[in-house]
mmCIF file of C-alpha atoms in Angstrom:
data_model
loop_
_atom_site.group_PDB
_atom_site.id
_atom_site.type_symbol
_atom_site.label_atom_id
_atom_site.label_comp_id
_atom_site.label_asym_id
_atom_site.label_seq_id
_atom_site.Cartn_x
_atom_site.Cartn_y
_atom_site.Cartn_z
ATOM 1 C CA UNK X 195 -28.423 -54.366 5.013
ATOM 2 C CA UNK X 196 -25.254 -53.118 3.500
ATOM 3 C CA UNK X 197 -23.694 -52.047 6.856
ATOM 4 C CA UNK X 198 -24.675 -55.697 8.147
ATOM 5 C CA UNK X 199 -23.192 -57.397 5.011
ATOM 6 C CA UNK X 200 -19.815 -55.186 5.379
ATOM 7 C CA UNK X 201 -19.137 -56.206 8.843
ATOM 8 C CA UNK X 202 -19.986 -59.708 8.480
ATOM 9 C CA UNK X 203 -17.480 -60.041 5.908
ATOM 10 C CA UNK X 204 -14.999 -58.262 7.986
ATOM 11 C CA UNK X 205 -15.413 -60.784 11.091
ATOM 12 C CA UNK X 206 -14.936 -63.513 8.470
ATOM 13 C CA UNK X 207 -11.564 -62.034 7.126
ATOM 14 C CA UNK X 208 -10.578 -61.144 10.870
ATOM 15 C CA UNK X 209 -10.995 -65.152 11.860
ATOM 16 C CA UNK X 210 -9.157 -66.094 8.459
ATOM 17 C CA UNK X 211 -5.974 -63.686 9.312
ATOM 18 C CA UNK X 212 -5.734 -64.835 12.967
ATOM 19 C CA UNK X 213 -5.248 -68.635 11.804
ATOM 20 C CA UNK X 214 -2.863 -67.541 8.912
ATOM 21 C CA UNK X 215 0.803 -68.067 8.780
ATOM 22 C CA UNK X 216 2.205 -64.693 7.507
ATOM 23 C CA UNK X 217 5.651 -63.819 6.501
ATOM 24 C CA UNK X 218 7.577 -60.767 5.160
ATOM 25 C CA UNK X 219 10.687 -60.117 3.528
ATOM 26 C CA UNK X 220 11.350 -56.622 5.309
ATOM 27 C CA UNK X 221 10.890 -54.818 8.765
ATOM 28 C CA UNK X 222 8.685 -51.988 7.339
ATOM 29 C CA UNK X 223 6.302 -52.848 4.612
ATOM 30 C CA UNK X 224 4.204 -50.881 2.421
ATOM 31 C CA UNK X 225 4.181 -52.250 -1.328
ATOM 32 C CA UNK X 226 2.865 -55.502 0.377
ATOM 33 C CA UNK X 227 -0.301 -53.799 1.597
ATOM 34 C CA UNK X 228 -2.609 -54.306 -1.412
ATOM 35 C CA UNK X 229 -2.086 -54.554 -5.241
ATOM 36 C CA UNK X 230 -3.290 -51.132 -5.678
ATOM 37 C CA UNK X 231 -1.122 -49.759 -2.935
ATOM 38 C CA UNK X 232 2.030 -51.418 -4.614
ATOM 39 C CA UNK X 233 1.366 -50.143 -8.136
ATOM 40 C CA UNK X 234 1.023 -46.583 -6.726
ATOM 41 C CA UNK X 235 4.273 -46.653 -4.699
ATOM 42 C CA UNK X 236 2.062 -46.602 -1.340
ATOM 43 C CA UNK X 237 1.578 -42.956 -2.129
ATOM 44 C CA UNK X 238 -1.874 -43.359 -0.402
ATOM 45 C CA UNK X 239 -2.162 -40.684 2.242
ATOM 46 C CA UNK X 240 -3.908 -37.948 0.175
ATOM 47 C CA UNK X 241 -6.154 -40.381 -1.914
ATOM 48 C CA UNK X 242 -9.890 -39.772 -1.147
ATOM 49 C CA UNK X 243 -11.272 -42.564 -3.200
ATOM 50 C CA UNK X 244 -9.709 -45.804 -2.008
ATOM 51 C CA UNK X 245 -10.840 -48.519 0.836
ATOM 52 C CA UNK X 246 -6.891 -48.850 1.698
ATOM 53 C CA UNK X 247 -7.253 -45.525 3.344
ATOM 54 C CA UNK X 248 -8.404 -47.502 6.362
ATOM 55 C CA UNK X 249 -4.674 -48.005 7.237
ATOM 56 C CA UNK X 250 -3.043 -44.986 5.224
ATOM 57 C CA UNK X 251 -5.413 -42.418 6.405
ATOM 58 C CA UNK X 252 -8.721 -43.611 8.026
ATOM 59 C CA UNK X 253 -10.315 -40.065 7.834
ATOM 60 C CA UNK X 254 -11.217 -40.767 4.340
ATOM 61 C CA UNK X 255 -14.049 -42.999 5.221
ATOM 62 C CA UNK X 256 -16.130 -40.018 5.995
ATOM 63 C CA UNK X 257 -15.611 -38.853 2.305
ATOM 64 C CA UNK X 258 -16.350 -42.094 0.390
ATOM 65 C CA UNK X 259 -19.458 -42.469 -1.518
ATOM 66 C CA UNK X 260 -20.249 -45.554 0.015
ATOM 67 C CA UNK X 261 -19.160 -48.837 1.777
ATOM 68 C CA UNK X 262 -16.068 -50.621 0.442
ATOM 69 C CA UNK X 263 -14.318 -53.815 1.264
ATOM 70 C CA UNK X 264 -11.033 -55.396 0.119
ATOM 71 C CA UNK X 265 -8.987 -58.503 0.386
ATOM 72 C CA UNK X 266 -5.949 -60.026 -1.177
ATOM 73 C CA UNK X 267 -2.452 -61.294 -0.987
ATOM 74 C CA UNK X 268 1.033 -60.164 -2.012
ATOM 75 C CA UNK X 269 3.743 -62.860 -2.850
ATOM 76 C CA UNK X 270 7.223 -61.638 -1.717
ATOM 77 C CA UNK X 271 10.243 -63.209 -3.177
ATOM 78 C CA UNK X 272 13.488 -61.793 -1.973
ATOM 79 C CA UNK X 273 16.884 -62.425 -3.059
ATOM 80 C CA UNK X 274 19.871 -61.380 -0.903
ATOM 81 C CA UNK X 275 23.616 -62.818 -0.898
ATOM 82 C CA UNK X 276 26.958 -62.109 0.583
ATOM 83 C CA UNK X 277 29.891 -61.870 -1.771
ATOM 84 C CA UNK X 278 33.596 -61.622 -1.200
ATOM 85 C CA UNK X 279 36.757 -62.502 -3.228
ATOM 86 C CA UNK X 280 36.655 -65.948 -1.872
ATOM 87 C CA UNK X 281 33.214 -66.680 -0.545
ATOM 88 C CA UNK X 282 29.474 -66.422 -1.603
ATOM 89 C CA UNK X 283 26.466 -66.988 0.469
ATOM 90 C CA UNK X 284 23.051 -66.930 -0.649
ATOM 91 C CA UNK X 285 19.846 -66.217 1.454
ATOM 92 C CA UNK X 286 17.506 -69.184 0.791
ATOM 93 C CA UNK X 287 15.180 -68.533 -2.110
ATOM 94 C CA UNK X 288 11.435 -68.602 -0.801
ATOM 95 C CA UNK X 289 7.884 -67.104 -1.499
ATOM 96 C CA UNK X 290 6.316 -65.402 1.438
ATOM 97 C CA UNK X 291 2.369 -64.616 1.369
ATOM 98 C CA UNK X 292 1.501 -61.372 2.806
ATOM 99 C CA UNK X 293 -2.405 -60.823 3.027
ATOM 100 C CA UNK X 294 -4.440 -58.000 3.749
ATOM 101 C CA UNK X 295 -8.108 -56.840 4.330
ATOM 102 C CA UNK X 296 -9.745 -53.627 4.668
ATOM 103 C CA UNK X 297 -13.225 -51.978 5.093
ATOM 104 C CA UNK X 298 -14.601 -48.592 5.126
ATOM 105 C CA UNK X 299 -18.010 -46.789 5.143
ATOM 106 C CA UNK X 300 -19.269 -43.355 5.606
ATOM 107 C CA UNK X 301 -22.147 -42.974 8.372
ATOM 108 C CA UNK X 302 -24.219 -40.349 6.872
ATOM 109 C CA UNK X 303 -22.706 -36.998 5.866
ATOM 110 C CA UNK X 304 -20.586 -36.388 8.918
ATOM 111 C CA UNK X 305 -19.200 -39.494 10.077
ATOM 112 C CA UNK X 306 -17.318 -42.618 8.819
ATOM 113 C CA UNK X 307 -15.702 -45.893 10.394
ATOM 114 C CA UNK X 308 -13.134 -48.370 8.848
ATOM 115 C CA UNK X 309 -11.018 -51.473 9.627
ATOM 116 C CA UNK X 310 -7.691 -52.317 8.415
ATOM 117 C CA UNK X 311 -6.186 -55.841 9.046
ATOM 118 C CA UNK X 312 -2.537 -56.037 7.595
ATOM 119 C CA UNK X 313 1.237 -56.561 8.165
ATOM 120 C CA UNK X 314 2.880 -53.274 8.093
ATOM 121 C CA UNK X 315 5.993 -54.709 9.789
ATOM 122 C CA UNK X 316 7.582 -57.992 9.547
ATOM 123 C CA UNK X 317 10.993 -59.975 8.868
ATOM 124 C CA UNK X 318 11.962 -63.229 7.598
ATOM 125 C CA UNK X 319 15.602 -63.925 6.793
ATOM 126 C CA UNK X 320 17.010 -67.578 6.315
ATOM 127 C CA UNK X 321 20.466 -68.666 5.508
ATOM 128 C CA UNK X 322 22.172 -72.090 5.173
ATOM 129 C CA UNK X 323 22.704 -73.968 8.496
ATOM 130 C CA UNK X 324 26.431 -74.126 7.864
ATOM 131 C CA UNK X 325 27.267 -70.691 6.256
ATOM 132 C CA UNK X 326 29.978 -68.468 7.715
ATOM 133 C CA UNK X 327 27.549 -66.340 9.478
ATOM 134 C CA UNK X 328 25.763 -69.151 11.397
ATOM 135 C CA UNK X 329 26.843 -67.684 14.570
ATOM 136 C CA UNK X 330 25.233 -64.413 13.993
ATOM 137 C CA UNK X 331 21.942 -65.743 12.175
ATOM 138 C CA UNK X 332 20.455 -68.670 10.386
ATOM 139 C CA UNK X 333 16.756 -67.835 10.544
ATOM 140 C CA UNK X 334 15.044 -64.796 12.014
ATOM 141 C CA UNK X 335 11.223 -64.080 11.749
ATOM 142 C CA UNK X 336 9.242 -61.389 13.236
ATOM 143 C CA UNK X 337 5.627 -61.352 12.441
ATOM 144 C CA UNK X 338 3.349 -58.310 13.504
ATOM 145 C CA UNK X 339 -0.399 -58.560 12.533
ATOM 146 C CA UNK X 340 -2.190 -55.080 13.029
ATOM 147 C CA UNK X 341 -6.061 -54.803 13.648
ATOM 148 C CA UNK X 342 -6.738 -51.139 13.252
ATOM 149 C CA UNK X 343 -10.500 -49.948 13.465
ATOM 150 C CA UNK X 344 -10.962 -46.154 13.270
ATOM 151 C CA UNK X 345 -13.671 -43.588 13.493
ATOM 152 C CA UNK X 346 -13.645 -40.301 11.190
ATOM 153 C CA UNK X 347 -15.536 -37.073 11.926
ATOM 154 C CA UNK X 348 -16.380 -34.749 8.896
ATOM 155 C CA UNK X 349 -16.934 -31.118 10.386
ATOM 156 C CA UNK X 350 -16.560 -29.413 6.922
ATOM 157 C CA UNK X 351 -17.494 -30.668 3.753
ATOM 158 C CA UNK X 352 -13.821 -30.548 2.555
ATOM 159 C CA UNK X 353 -12.202 -31.612 5.786
ATOM 160 C CA UNK X 354 -12.165 -34.938 7.861
ATOM 161 C CA UNK X 355 -10.345 -35.867 10.994
ATOM 162 C CA UNK X 356 -10.000 -39.687 12.525
ATOM 163 C CA UNK X 357 -8.501 -41.538 15.396
ATOM 164 C CA UNK X 358 -8.590 -45.402 16.321
ATOM 165 C CA UNK X 359 -6.659 -47.965 18.074
ATOM 166 C CA UNK X 360 -3.964 -50.463 16.696
ATOM 167 C CA UNK X 361 -4.215 -53.899 18.150
ATOM 168 C CA UNK X 362 -0.689 -55.809 17.552
ATOM 169 C CA UNK X 363 -0.305 -59.503 17.730
ATOM 170 C CA UNK X 364 3.602 -60.281 17.292
ATOM 171 C CA UNK X 365 5.455 -63.556 17.394
ATOM 172 C CA UNK X 366 9.259 -63.858 16.871
ATOM 173 C CA UNK X 367 11.464 -67.052 16.193
ATOM 174 C CA UNK X 368 15.262 -66.705 15.702
ATOM 175 C CA UNK X 369 17.515 -69.904 15.374
ATOM 176 C CA UNK X 370 21.226 -69.778 14.991
ATOM 177 C CA UNK X 371 24.651 -71.788 16.163
ATOM 178 C CA UNK X 372 25.783 -70.446 19.398
ATOM 179 C CA UNK X 373 29.541 -70.872 19.745
ATOM 180 C CA UNK X 374 32.449 -72.274 17.736
ATOM 181 C CA UNK X 375 33.782 -73.814 21.117
ATOM 182 C CA UNK X 376 31.014 -76.379 21.130
ATOM 183 C CA UNK X 377 30.346 -77.649 17.365
ATOM 184 C CA UNK X 378 26.799 -78.617 16.958
ATOM 185 C CA UNK X 379 25.140 -76.436 19.839
ATOM 186 C CA UNK X 380 22.452 -74.338 18.469
ATOM 187 C CA UNK X 381 19.656 -72.131 20.018
ATOM 188 C CA UNK X 382 16.107 -71.721 19.133
ATOM 189 C CA UNK X 383 14.310 -68.831 20.783
ATOM 190 C CA UNK X 384 10.631 -67.663 20.221
ATOM 191 C CA UNK X 385 7.931 -65.506 22.059
ATOM 192 C CA UNK X 386 4.776 -63.585 21.386
ATOM 193 C CA UNK X 387 2.916 -60.720 22.857
ATOM 194 C CA UNK X 388 -0.276 -58.526 22.138
ATOM 195 C CA UNK X 389 0.676 -54.742 22.047
ATOM 196 C CA UNK X 390 -1.091 -51.493 21.466
ATOM 197 C CA UNK X 391 -0.752 -48.325 19.375
ATOM 198 C CA UNK X 392 -3.087 -45.882 17.714
ATOM 199 C CA UNK X 393 -3.324 -43.703 14.519
ATOM 200 C CA UNK X 394 -4.582 -40.237 14.058
ATOM 201 C CA UNK X 395 -5.006 -38.767 10.550
ATOM 202 C CA UNK X 396 -6.482 -35.628 8.583
ATOM 203 C CA UNK X 397 -7.761 -35.413 5.086
ATOM 204 C CA UNK X 398 -8.413 -31.899 3.140
ATOM 205 C CA UNK X 399 -9.954 -31.204 0.013
ATOM 206 C CA UNK X 400 -10.285 -27.594 -0.192
ATOM 207 C CA UNK X 401 -10.276 -27.485 -3.991
ATOM 208 C CA UNK X 402 -11.996 -29.825 -6.523
ATOM 209 C CA UNK X 403 -8.766 -31.400 -8.005
ATOM 210 C CA UNK X 404 -6.481 -31.341 -4.877
ATOM 211 C CA UNK X 405 -6.488 -33.089 -1.839
ATOM 212 C CA UNK X 406 -3.932 -33.304 1.084
ATOM 213 C CA UNK X 407 -3.444 -35.550 3.917
ATOM 214 C CA UNK X 408 -1.346 -36.259 7.064
ATOM 215 C CA UNK X 409 -1.331 -39.574 9.146
ATOM 216 C CA UNK X 410 0.378 -40.386 12.282
ATOM 217 C CA UNK X 411 0.958 -43.751 13.552
ATOM 218 C CA UNK X 412 2.172 -44.062 16.885
ATOM 219 C CA UNK X 413 5.197 -46.213 18.199
ATOM 220 C CA UNK X 414 4.061 -49.795 19.502
ATOM 221 C CA UNK X 415 6.194 -51.454 22.155
ATOM 222 C CA UNK X 416 6.235 -55.072 22.047
ATOM 223 C CA UNK X 417 7.163 -57.218 25.014
ATOM 224 C CA UNK X 418 7.845 -60.704 23.591
ATOM 225 C CA UNK X 419 7.653 -63.511 26.086
ATOM 226 C CA UNK X 420 8.754 -67.164 25.256
ATOM 227 C CA UNK X 421 11.443 -69.630 25.424
ATOM 228 C CA UNK X 422 15.084 -70.345 24.537
ATOM 229 C CA UNK X 423 15.837 -74.030 23.741
ATOM 230 C CA UNK X 424 19.262 -75.633 22.884
ATOM 231 C CA UNK X 425 19.963 -78.682 20.685
ATOM 232 C CA UNK X 426 22.369 -80.259 23.360
ATOM 233 C CA UNK X 427 21.732 -80.769 27.015
ATOM 234 C CA UNK X 428 24.707 -79.289 28.649
ATOM 235 C CA UNK X 429 25.546 -77.448 31.953
ATOM 236 C CA UNK X 430 24.624 -73.927 31.254
ATOM 237 C CA UNK X 431 22.639 -74.258 28.405
ATOM 238 C CA UNK X 432 18.970 -75.542 29.680
ATOM 239 C CA UNK X 433 15.665 -74.742 28.462
ATOM 240 C CA UNK X 434 14.819 -71.139 29.806
ATOM 241 C CA UNK X 435 12.197 -68.640 29.799
ATOM 242 C CA UNK X 436 13.145 -65.489 27.879
ATOM 243 C CA UNK X 437 11.980 -61.938 27.364
ATOM 244 C CA UNK X 438 12.696 -59.334 24.314
ATOM 245 C CA UNK X 439 11.266 -55.984 24.005
ATOM 246 C CA UNK X 440 11.071 -54.562 20.278
ATOM 247 C CA UNK X 441 9.687 -51.189 19.481
ATOM 248 C CA UNK X 442 7.944 -50.511 16.351
ATOM 249 C CA UNK X 443 8.543 -47.021 15.218
ATOM 250 C CA UNK X 444 6.083 -44.094 15.047
ATOM 251 C CA UNK X 445 5.929 -42.887 11.561
ATOM 252 C CA UNK X 446 4.350 -39.620 10.084
ATOM 253 C CA UNK X 447 3.127 -39.359 6.498
ATOM 254 C CA UNK X 448 2.491 -36.324 4.340
ATOM 255 C CA UNK X 449 0.754 -36.636 1.100
ATOM 256 C CA UNK X 450 -0.877 -34.700 -1.664
ATOM 257 C CA UNK X 451 -3.066 -35.898 -4.709
ATOM 258 C CA UNK X 452 -4.250 -34.221 -7.854
ATOM 259 C CA UNK X 453 -6.740 -35.059 -10.413
ATOM 260 C CA UNK X 454 -5.790 -31.653 -12.307
ATOM 261 C CA UNK X 455 -5.079 -33.414 -15.470
ATOM 262 C CA UNK X 456 -8.066 -35.185 -17.245
ATOM 263 C CA UNK X 457 -8.264 -39.217 -16.461
ATOM 264 C CA UNK X 458 -4.972 -38.942 -14.473
ATOM 265 C CA UNK X 459 -4.511 -39.012 -10.487
ATOM 266 C CA UNK X 460 -1.098 -38.142 -9.323
ATOM 267 C CA UNK X 461 0.007 -38.528 -5.675
ATOM 268 C CA UNK X 462 2.947 -38.049 -3.752
ATOM 269 C CA UNK X 463 3.982 -39.208 -0.022
ATOM 270 C CA UNK X 464 6.746 -38.043 2.190
ATOM 271 C CA UNK X 465 7.075 -40.582 5.262
ATOM 272 C CA UNK X 466 9.394 -40.159 8.201
ATOM 273 C CA UNK X 467 9.940 -43.140 10.298
ATOM 274 C CA UNK X 468 11.552 -42.704 13.791
ATOM 275 C CA UNK X 469 13.901 -45.784 13.499
ATOM 276 C CA UNK X 470 16.373 -44.097 16.133
ATOM 277 C CA UNK X 471 13.834 -45.706 18.624
ATOM 278 C CA UNK X 472 15.413 -49.038 17.639
ATOM 279 C CA UNK X 473 18.563 -48.782 19.466
ATOM 280 C CA UNK X 474 19.270 -52.178 20.912
ATOM 281 C CA UNK X 475 17.820 -55.423 21.489
ATOM 282 C CA UNK X 476 17.869 -56.848 25.344
ATOM 283 C CA UNK X 477 17.601 -60.647 25.477
ATOM 284 C CA UNK X 478 16.505 -61.218 29.253
ATOM 285 C CA UNK X 479 17.027 -64.781 30.118
ATOM 286 C CA UNK X 480 15.786 -66.807 33.189
ATOM 287 C CA UNK X 481 18.677 -68.904 32.807
ATOM 288 C CA UNK X 482 21.595 -67.338 30.266
ATOM 289 C CA UNK X 483 23.352 -69.273 28.011
ATOM 290 C CA UNK X 484 26.739 -70.488 29.315
ATOM 291 C CA UNK X 485 25.870 -69.401 33.030
ATOM 292 C CA UNK X 486 22.756 -71.070 33.741
ATOM 293 C CA UNK X 487 22.111 -67.806 35.902
ATOM 294 C CA UNK X 488 19.563 -64.728 35.252
ATOM 295 C CA UNK X 489 21.303 -62.281 32.784
ATOM 296 C CA UNK X 490 20.789 -59.880 29.789
ATOM 297 C CA UNK X 491 22.260 -60.213 26.402
ATOM 298 C CA UNK X 492 22.375 -56.755 24.694
ATOM 299 C CA UNK X 493 22.762 -56.561 21.050
ATOM 300 C CA UNK X 494 23.411 -52.845 19.720
ATOM 301 C CA UNK X 495 21.124 -51.510 16.755
ATOM 302 C CA UNK X 496 21.610 -47.821 16.772
ATOM 303 C CA UNK X 497 19.535 -47.269 13.755
ATOM 304 C CA UNK X 498 18.917 -43.702 12.502
ATOM 305 C CA UNK X 499 15.478 -42.001 11.367
ATOM 306 C CA UNK X 500 14.759 -42.602 7.964
ATOM 307 C CA UNK X 501 12.571 -41.063 4.980
ATOM 308 C CA UNK X 502 10.986 -42.372 2.214
ATOM 309 C CA UNK X 503 9.764 -40.502 -0.856
ATOM 310 C CA UNK X 504 6.720 -41.926 -2.987
ATOM 311 C CA UNK X 505 5.619 -41.076 -6.304
ATOM 312 C CA UNK X 506 2.348 -42.831 -7.993
ATOM 313 C CA UNK X 507 0.491 -42.249 -11.041
ATOM 314 C CA UNK X 508 -3.024 -43.831 -12.239
ATOM 315 C CA UNK X 509 -4.422 -43.399 -15.659
ATOM 316 C CA UNK X 510 -8.015 -44.121 -16.066
ATOM 317 C CA UNK X 511 -8.448 -45.583 -19.525
ATOM 318 C CA UNK X 512 -12.274 -46.333 -19.001
ATOM 319 C CA UNK X 513 -14.664 -46.928 -16.495
ATOM 320 C CA UNK X 514 -13.376 -50.530 -16.769
ATOM 321 C CA UNK X 515 -9.576 -50.228 -16.808
ATOM 322 C CA UNK X 516 -7.059 -48.240 -14.705
ATOM 323 C CA UNK X 517 -3.186 -48.345 -15.413
ATOM 324 C CA UNK X 518 -0.696 -47.558 -12.502
ATOM 325 C CA UNK X 519 2.896 -47.034 -12.040
ATOM 326 C CA UNK X 520 5.224 -45.652 -9.232
ATOM 327 C CA UNK X 521 8.787 -45.093 -7.938
ATOM 328 C CA UNK X 522 9.777 -45.114 -4.262
ATOM 329 C CA UNK X 523 13.163 -44.019 -2.833
ATOM 330 C CA UNK X 524 13.462 -45.697 0.452
ATOM 331 C CA UNK X 525 16.212 -44.651 2.617
ATOM 332 C CA UNK X 526 17.573 -47.500 5.085
ATOM 333 C CA UNK X 527 17.985 -46.808 8.849
ATOM 334 C CA UNK X 528 20.864 -49.122 9.181
ATOM 335 C CA UNK X 529 24.135 -47.626 9.432
ATOM 336 C CA UNK X 530 27.059 -49.517 7.882
ATOM 337 C CA UNK X 531 28.611 -50.173 11.097
ATOM 338 C CA UNK X 532 25.777 -52.226 12.248
ATOM 339 C CA UNK X 533 24.657 -53.959 9.279
ATOM 340 C CA UNK X 534 24.224 -57.385 10.270
ATOM 341 C CA UNK X 535 22.731 -60.810 8.521
ATOM 342 C CA UNK X 536 19.305 -60.738 10.228
ATOM 343 C CA UNK X 537 18.424 -57.989 7.928
ATOM 344 C CA UNK X 538 21.342 -56.848 5.601
ATOM 345 C CA UNK X 539 19.484 -54.424 3.707
ATOM 346 C CA UNK X 540 20.311 -51.031 2.420
ATOM 347 C CA UNK X 541 18.757 -47.977 0.654
ATOM 348 C CA UNK X 542 16.129 -49.304 -1.746
ATOM 349 C CA UNK X 543 14.624 -48.214 -5.158
ATOM 350 C CA UNK X 544 11.212 -49.509 -5.826
ATOM 351 C CA UNK X 545 9.475 -49.832 -9.191
ATOM 352 C CA UNK X 546 6.086 -50.880 -9.775
ATOM 353 C CA UNK X 547 3.424 -51.227 -12.359
ATOM 354 C CA UNK X 548 -0.242 -52.414 -12.113
ATOM 355 C CA UNK X 549 -3.750 -52.419 -13.583
ATOM 356 C CA UNK X 550 -7.378 -52.203 -12.218
ATOM 357 C CA UNK X 551 -10.291 -53.888 -13.602
ATOM 358 C CA UNK X 552 -13.970 -53.109 -12.443
ATOM 359 C CA UNK X 553 -17.031 -54.738 -13.424
ATOM 360 C CA UNK X 554 -20.435 -53.228 -11.629
ATOM 361 C CA UNK X 555 -19.638 -53.424 -7.842
ATOM 362 C CA UNK X 556 -16.625 -55.630 -8.377
ATOM 363 C CA UNK X 557 -13.075 -54.606 -8.741
ATOM 364 C CA UNK X 558 -9.682 -56.584 -9.456
ATOM 365 C CA UNK X 559 -6.096 -55.072 -8.967
ATOM 366 C CA UNK X 560 -2.905 -56.776 -9.978
ATOM 367 C CA UNK X 561 0.624 -55.277 -9.540
ATOM 368 C CA UNK X 562 4.312 -56.084 -9.917
ATOM 369 C CA UNK X 563 7.074 -54.599 -8.030
ATOM 370 C CA UNK X 564 10.841 -54.719 -8.343
ATOM 371 C CA UNK X 565 12.927 -53.759 -5.471
ATOM 372 C CA UNK X 566 16.687 -52.948 -5.870
ATOM 373 C CA UNK X 567 18.674 -52.729 -2.666
ATOM 374 C CA UNK X 568 21.896 -50.834 -2.796
ATOM 375 C CA UNK X 569 24.938 -52.797 -2.184
ATOM 376 C CA UNK X 570 26.162 -52.702 1.459
ATOM 377 C CA UNK X 571 29.252 -53.587 3.226
ATOM 378 C CA UNK X 572 29.677 -55.923 6.197
ATOM 379 C CA UNK X 573 30.174 -54.707 9.842
ATOM 380 C CA UNK X 574 33.277 -54.687 12.153
ATOM 381 C CA UNK X 575 30.867 -56.013 14.557
ATOM 382 C CA UNK X 576 30.522 -59.353 12.648
ATOM 383 C CA UNK X 577 34.116 -60.694 12.544
ATOM 384 C CA UNK X 578 34.561 -63.515 10.036
ATOM 385 C CA UNK X 579 32.009 -61.899 7.636
ATOM 386 C CA UNK X 580 33.700 -59.909 4.967
ATOM 387 C CA UNK X 581 32.227 -58.787 1.664
ATOM 388 C CA UNK X 582 29.282 -56.961 0.315
ATOM 389 C CA UNK X 583 25.629 -57.662 0.530
ATOM 390 C CA UNK X 584 23.588 -57.633 -2.668
ATOM 391 C CA UNK X 585 20.008 -57.847 -2.800
ATOM 392 C CA UNK X 586 16.723 -57.514 -4.724
ATOM 393 C CA UNK X 587 13.073 -58.452 -4.431
ATOM 394 C CA UNK X 588 9.996 -59.311 -6.635
ATOM 395 C CA UNK X 589 6.437 -58.763 -5.402
ATOM 396 C CA UNK X 590 3.455 -59.813 -7.021
ATOM 397 C CA UNK X 591 -0.050 -58.615 -5.824
ATOM 398 C CA UNK X 592 -3.528 -59.433 -6.203
ATOM 399 C CA UNK X 593 -6.629 -57.722 -4.589
ATOM 400 C CA UNK X 594 -10.440 -57.885 -4.823
ATOM 401 C CA UNK X 595 -12.548 -55.003 -4.091
ATOM 402 C CA UNK X 596 -16.252 -54.709 -3.783
ATOM 403 C CA UNK X 597 -18.374 -51.284 -3.672
ATOM 404 C CA UNK X 598 -21.996 -51.702 -1.789
#
């Protein structure tokens, strides 16, 4: 009966997510993936007691005490501006909701299953229509919904492994002015695709108070297929089919967690992300802008691999209350030479606090996260844009848990 209720709820959540409009304020997300995750800095790879392990380390499902489900929402409020001696442009202030849902359950003493539905990658930036950088970007959106089931096996009491596929539904929407030679000419490009990847993980708890985890998320190659449209009906600027390949990078997370100090749980993750695979964007047109002939427009990215260091602490005040805090240093993959207004970010310092409330089978988590983005200069590849990008973000999260 418990298993039937668990998966019935999951089917309902899947239907709700597929009909939702999901936005994000960055390309790779982690503090938006649940309120508890945010307040622990996403240092979750070695936690053996949380349902969010359905994403961070699915091998944990075989070690849980019983079935768990979670659903919630993060509200992301990004703030970014470009400043120079004689000019200032502000990215539009908006609130972007990022939902999440997880379920996990052990199956006897040797197996476990889990499901994660979340948005670990996404991007939305929006500038004024008439700002100086309108020929580079006005509105850019990439949405990547992951549906990730997994199966875990526990060959030893202290050791568990898991594997499972990632089903990814991606959509993109890009709008900008096209050329100063034709004032008022704008383009709108959009596309969608289903893509696939996989996750494998391991969790080990060889000692009572210590656990260690490793998780590998594979690269996901997305082939967006859509349409390019223009605001003027001119020769060489006709509605056209278009294609765009985007690679979501593979990641390796290594984590450790300990409960050696009474009433405290400390966790740390080190995450490597293979952003060097994101070397360029090739826009393939059936009818390229300006020529009306088949063509390819390549935009260099040349990102580099990046590391993130995550530290989280949880204090269990009582069975009803937990208090949490975290810090993350998130290295940017973007070289100064290639920083541009679709994602003008830099190294990030992430500070989070949160709390958990429990009553019988119900749990509620809440979190607040402040993201400080280090200042970044403009690129010589965007002439006409001079100055410094300055940014920050606020993230407020709420999640609801149920243990069967």
